[in-house]
PDB file of C-alpha atoms in Angstrom:
ATOM      1  CA  MET A   1     107.379 113.882  88.677  1.00 47.00           C
ATOM      2  CA  ALA A   2     106.186 111.550  91.728  1.00 54.00           C
ATOM      3  CA  LEU A   3     107.208 108.134  91.983  1.00 53.00           C
ATOM      4  CA  GLN A   4     104.636 105.871  91.622  1.00 66.00           C
ATOM      5  CA  GLY A   5     104.405 102.884  93.278  1.00 82.00           C
ATOM      6  CA  ILE A   6     106.614  99.847  92.418  1.00 92.00           C
ATOM      7  CA  GLU A   7     105.014  95.913  91.784  1.00 94.00           C
ATOM      8  CA  VAL A   8     106.919  93.010  92.410  1.00 95.00           C
ATOM      9  CA  GLU A   9     106.223  89.798  92.678  1.00 96.00           C
ATOM     10  CA  GLY A  10     108.225  86.983  93.398  1.00 96.00           C
ATOM     11  CA  ILE A  11     109.209  84.387  96.903  1.00 97.00           C
ATOM     12  CA  ILE A  12     109.834  85.924 100.066  1.00 98.00           C
ATOM     13  CA  ILE A  13     113.191  84.099 100.585  1.00 98.00           C
ATOM     14  CA  LYS A  14     113.901  85.971 103.751  1.00 98.00           C
ATOM     15  CA  GLU A  15     112.031  87.447 107.268  1.00 98.00           C
ATOM     16  CA  TYR A  16     113.852  89.316 109.289  1.00 98.00           C
ATOM     17  CA  PRO A  17     113.034  89.123 113.430  1.00 97.00           C
ATOM     18  CA  ALA A  18     109.955  92.201 113.373  1.00 97.00           C
ATOM     19  CA  LYS A  19     111.424  95.212 115.798  1.00 97.00           C
ATOM     20  CA  GLU A  20     109.391  97.224 118.289  1.00 95.00           C
ATOM     21  CA  GLY A  21     110.117 100.542 120.180  1.00 95.00           C
ATOM     22  CA  VAL A  22     108.318 103.499 120.878  1.00 93.00           C
ATOM     23  CA  SER A  23     108.526 106.834 118.977  1.00 91.00           C
ATOM     24  CA  ASN A  24     110.954 109.517 121.251  1.00 92.00           C
ATOM     25  CA  ARG A  25     109.096 112.308 119.264  1.00 91.00           C
ATOM     26  CA  THR A  26     105.627 111.604 119.401  1.00 93.00           C
ATOM     27  CA  GLY A  27     105.916 108.593 122.676  1.00 92.00           C
ATOM     28  CA  ASN A  28     103.715 106.159 120.273  1.00 93.00           C
ATOM     29  CA  ALA A  29     104.535 102.635 119.821  1.00 94.00           C
ATOM     30  CA  TRP A  30     105.632 101.271 116.404  1.00 95.00           C
ATOM     31  CA  LYS A  31     106.164  98.177 115.093  1.00 97.00           C
ATOM     32  CA  SER A  32     107.951  97.369 112.228  1.00 97.00           C
ATOM     33  CA  GLN A  33     109.820  94.390 110.151  1.00 98.00           C
ATOM     34  CA  GLU A  34     111.521  93.845 107.413  1.00 98.00           C
ATOM     35  CA  PHE A  35     111.370  91.310 104.255  1.00 98.00           C
ATOM     36  CA  VAL A  36     113.707  90.196 101.231  1.00 98.00           C
ATOM     37  CA  ILE A  37     111.941  88.960  98.365  1.00 98.00           C
ATOM     38  CA  GLN A  38     113.473  87.316  94.845  1.00 98.00           C
ATOM     39  CA  THR A  39     111.812  87.187  91.729  1.00 96.00           C
ATOM     40  CA  LYS A  40     111.299  83.933  89.611  1.00 93.00           C
ATOM     41  CA  ASP A  41     113.188  86.264  86.565  1.00 93.00           C
ATOM     42  CA  GLN A  42     115.643  84.503  84.340  1.00 95.00           C
ATOM     43  CA  TYR A  43     117.503  86.212  86.020  1.00 96.00           C
ATOM     44  CA  PRO A  44     116.156  86.437  89.567  1.00 96.00           C
ATOM     45  CA  ARG A  45     116.586  89.985  91.603  1.00 96.00           C
ATOM     46  CA  ALA A  46     116.101  90.535  95.581  1.00 97.00           C
ATOM     47  CA  CYS A  47     114.343  93.076  97.652  1.00 96.00           C
ATOM     48  CA  LEU A  48     114.712  93.961 100.657  1.00 97.00           C
ATOM     49  CA  PHE A  49     111.905  96.092 101.885  1.00 97.00           C
ATOM     50  CA  ARG A  50     110.069  97.072 105.831  1.00 97.00           C
ATOM     51  CA  VAL A  51     106.540  96.234 106.604  1.00 97.00           C
ATOM     52  CA  PHE A  52     105.810  99.316 109.462  1.00 96.00           C
ATOM     53  CA  GLY A  53     103.116  99.335 111.973  1.00 95.00           C
ATOM     54  CA  ALA A  54     101.627  96.361 113.731  1.00 95.00           C
ATOM     55  CA  ASP A  55      97.942  96.443 112.176  1.00 96.00           C
ATOM     56  CA  LYS A  56     100.141  95.831 108.157  1.00 96.00           C
ATOM     57  CA  LEU A  57     102.446  93.145 109.742  1.00 97.00           C
ATOM     58  CA  GLU A  58      99.242  90.885 111.197  1.00 96.00           C
ATOM     59  CA  GLN A  59      96.814  92.259 108.046  1.00 96.00           C
ATOM     60  CA  PHE A  60     100.236  91.395 105.234  1.00 97.00           C
ATOM     61  CA  ASN A  61     100.603  88.281 107.444  1.00 96.00           C
ATOM     62  CA  ILE A  62     103.767  87.758 105.537  1.00 97.00           C
ATOM     63  CA  HIS A  63     106.049  84.939 106.029  1.00 97.00           C
ATOM     64  CA  GLN A  64     109.723  83.367 104.401  1.00 97.00           C
ATOM     65  CA  GLY A  65     108.340  80.405 101.715  1.00 96.00           C
ATOM     66  CA  ASP A  66     105.244  82.664 100.322  1.00 97.00           C
ATOM     67  CA  SER A  67     104.762  83.619  97.051  1.00 97.00           C
ATOM     68  CA  VAL A  68     103.547  87.214  96.909  1.00 97.00           C
ATOM     69  CA  HIS A  69     102.557  90.578  94.939  1.00 96.00           C
ATOM     70  CA  VAL A  70     103.990  93.423  96.902  1.00 96.00           C
ATOM     71  CA  TRP A  71     103.143  96.925  95.851  1.00 96.00           C
ATOM     72  CA  LEU A  72     106.054  99.539  97.302  1.00 96.00           C
ATOM     73  CA  ASP A  73     106.938 103.154  97.627  1.00 95.00           C
ATOM     74  CA  ILE A  74     110.158 104.142  97.713  1.00 94.00           C
ATOM     75  CA  ASN A  75     112.078 107.415  99.434  1.00 93.00           C
ATOM     76  CA  ALA A  76     115.327 108.318 100.191  1.00 93.00           C
ATOM     77  CA  ARG A  77     116.200 109.967 103.605  1.00 91.00           C
ATOM     78  CA  ALA A  78     119.426 112.294 104.059  1.00 93.00           C
ATOM     79  CA  TRP A  79     121.634 111.135 107.221  1.00 91.00           C
ATOM     80  CA  GLN A  80     125.038 112.440 107.690  1.00 93.00           C
ATOM     81  CA  ASP A  81     124.945 113.898 104.419  1.00 93.00           C
ATOM     82  CA  ARG A  82     124.336 111.268 102.831  1.00 95.00           C
ATOM     83  CA  TYR A  83     120.901 109.537 101.069  1.00 95.00           C
ATOM     84  CA  PHE A  84     119.650 106.259 102.361  1.00 93.00           C
ATOM     85  CA  ASN A  85     116.687 104.371 100.442  1.00 93.00           C
ATOM     86  CA  ASP A  86     113.637 102.985 102.224  1.00 94.00           C
ATOM     87  CA  ILE A  87     112.055 100.541 100.676  1.00 95.00           C
ATOM     88  CA  SER A  88     108.385  99.542 102.403  1.00 96.00           C
ATOM     89  CA  ALA A  89     105.410  97.976 101.250  1.00 96.00           C
ATOM     90  CA  PHE A  90     101.922  99.378 101.530  1.00 94.00           C
ATOM     91  CA  ARG A  91      99.905  96.579  99.472  1.00 94.00           C
ATOM     92  CA  VAL A  92     100.739  92.298  99.755  1.00 96.00           C
ATOM     93  CA  ASP A  93      98.718  90.050  97.826  1.00 96.00           C
ATOM     94  CA  HIS A  94      99.294  86.475  98.148  1.00 95.00           C
ATOM     95  CA  VAL A  95     100.015  84.706  94.937  1.00 92.00           C
ATOM     96  CA  ASP A  96      99.012  80.836  94.027  1.00 85.00           C
ATOM     97  CA  PRO A  97     102.249  79.470  93.284  1.00 74.00           C
ATOM     98  CA  ASN A  98     100.948  77.270  90.693  1.00 75.00           C
ATOM     99  CA  ALA A  99     100.120  80.129  89.124  1.00 66.00           C
ATOM    100  CA  MET A 100     103.200  82.157  89.164  1.00 50.00           C
ATOM    101  CA  GLY A 101     104.929  78.609  88.437  1.00 49.00           C
ATOM    102  CA  ALA A 102     102.641  79.080  85.187  1.00 47.00           C
ATOM    103  CA  GLN A 103     103.551  82.536  84.466  1.00 46.00           C
ATOM    104  CA  SER A 104     107.604  82.357  84.618  1.00 42.00           C
ATOM    105  CA  GLN A 105     107.749  79.544  83.060  1.00 39.00           C
ATOM    106  CA  PRO A 106     108.061  80.818  79.519  1.00 36.00           C
ATOM    107  CA  ALA A 107     111.398  83.021  81.337  1.00 36.00           C
ATOM    108  CA  ALA A 108     113.600  79.400  81.735  1.00 35.00           C
ATOM    109  CA  ALA A 109     112.254  78.250  78.603  1.00 34.00           C
ATOM    110  CA  PRO A 110     115.312  79.835  76.918  1.00 35.00           C
ATOM    111  CA  ALA A 111     117.949  78.468  79.260  1.00 37.00           C
ATOM    112  CA  GLN A 112     117.027  75.498  78.629  1.00 36.00           C
ATOM    113  CA  GLY A 113     117.254  75.937  74.588  1.00 37.00           C
ATOM    114  CA  MET A 114     121.171  76.273  74.913  1.00 36.00           C
ATOM    115  CA  ALA A 115     121.693  72.896  75.287  1.00 39.00           C
ATOM    116  CA  GLN A 116     119.974  72.700  71.697  1.00 40.00           C
ATOM    117  CA  ALA A 117     121.337  73.183  68.419  1.00 41.00           C
ATOM    118  CA  PRO A 118     121.531  76.398  66.842  1.00 40.00           C
ATOM    119  CA  THR A 119     118.049  77.797  64.829  1.00 42.00           C
ATOM    120  CA  ALA A 120     118.159  79.828  61.621  1.00 44.00           C
ATOM    121  CA  ALA A 121     116.301  82.443  64.712  1.00 45.00           C
ATOM    122  CA  ASP A 122     118.929  82.245  66.993  1.00 43.00           C
ATOM    123  CA  PRO A 123     122.146  81.513  65.314  1.00 41.00           C
ATOM    124  CA  MET A 124     124.114  81.527  68.702  1.00 45.00           C
ATOM    125  CA  ALA A 125     122.312  78.824  70.718  1.00 44.00           C
ATOM    126  CA  GLY A 126     124.056  76.082  71.219  1.00 44.00           C
ATOM    127  CA  THR A 127     127.703  78.342  71.452  1.00 44.00           C
ATOM    128  CA  SER A 128     129.473  76.506  74.544  1.00 45.00           C
ATOM    129  CA  ASP A 129     132.740  79.650  74.274  1.00 47.00           C
ATOM    130  CA  GLY A 130     130.840  81.772  76.588  1.00 46.00           C
ATOM    131  CA  THR A 131     131.567  84.533  75.288  1.00 50.00           C
ATOM    132  CA  ASP A 132     127.921  85.992  74.585  1.00 47.00           C
ATOM    133  CA  ASP A 133     125.619  83.955  77.025  1.00 51.00           C
ATOM    134  CA  LEU A 134     126.098  86.890  79.645  1.00 49.00           C
ATOM    135  CA  PRO A 135     122.477  89.182  80.600  1.00 53.00           C
ATOM    136  CA  PHE A 136     124.960  92.435  80.442  1.00 47.00           C
TER     137      PHE A 136
END
């Protein structure tokens, strides 16, 4: 089974400074930059990913606050008998934030419904004892 690219849509909430250097093995120059994307779900998730290569950094043109759709490759690398995930973007599309807001609008609706009276379809809506309001 091969891992296929994973797609994430959200907002870039953190842009780290670019790092660059020269490979000891090949002698070629390299450039890399890390970003954190956060989904706009009811329970937002964040993911740190890397863009490797000056050409891809220029092509993707990612900055903090951008709404983007990112395709990610995930690979684990061993180091001192431990594994570490390497999450790299191989495609980035900029998204119209108004369009993304319209898609995430239904996800916010249940949170607003909690203040309303219970209905037959959802007898737990409006309860305030806090026992069943966790997502897990």
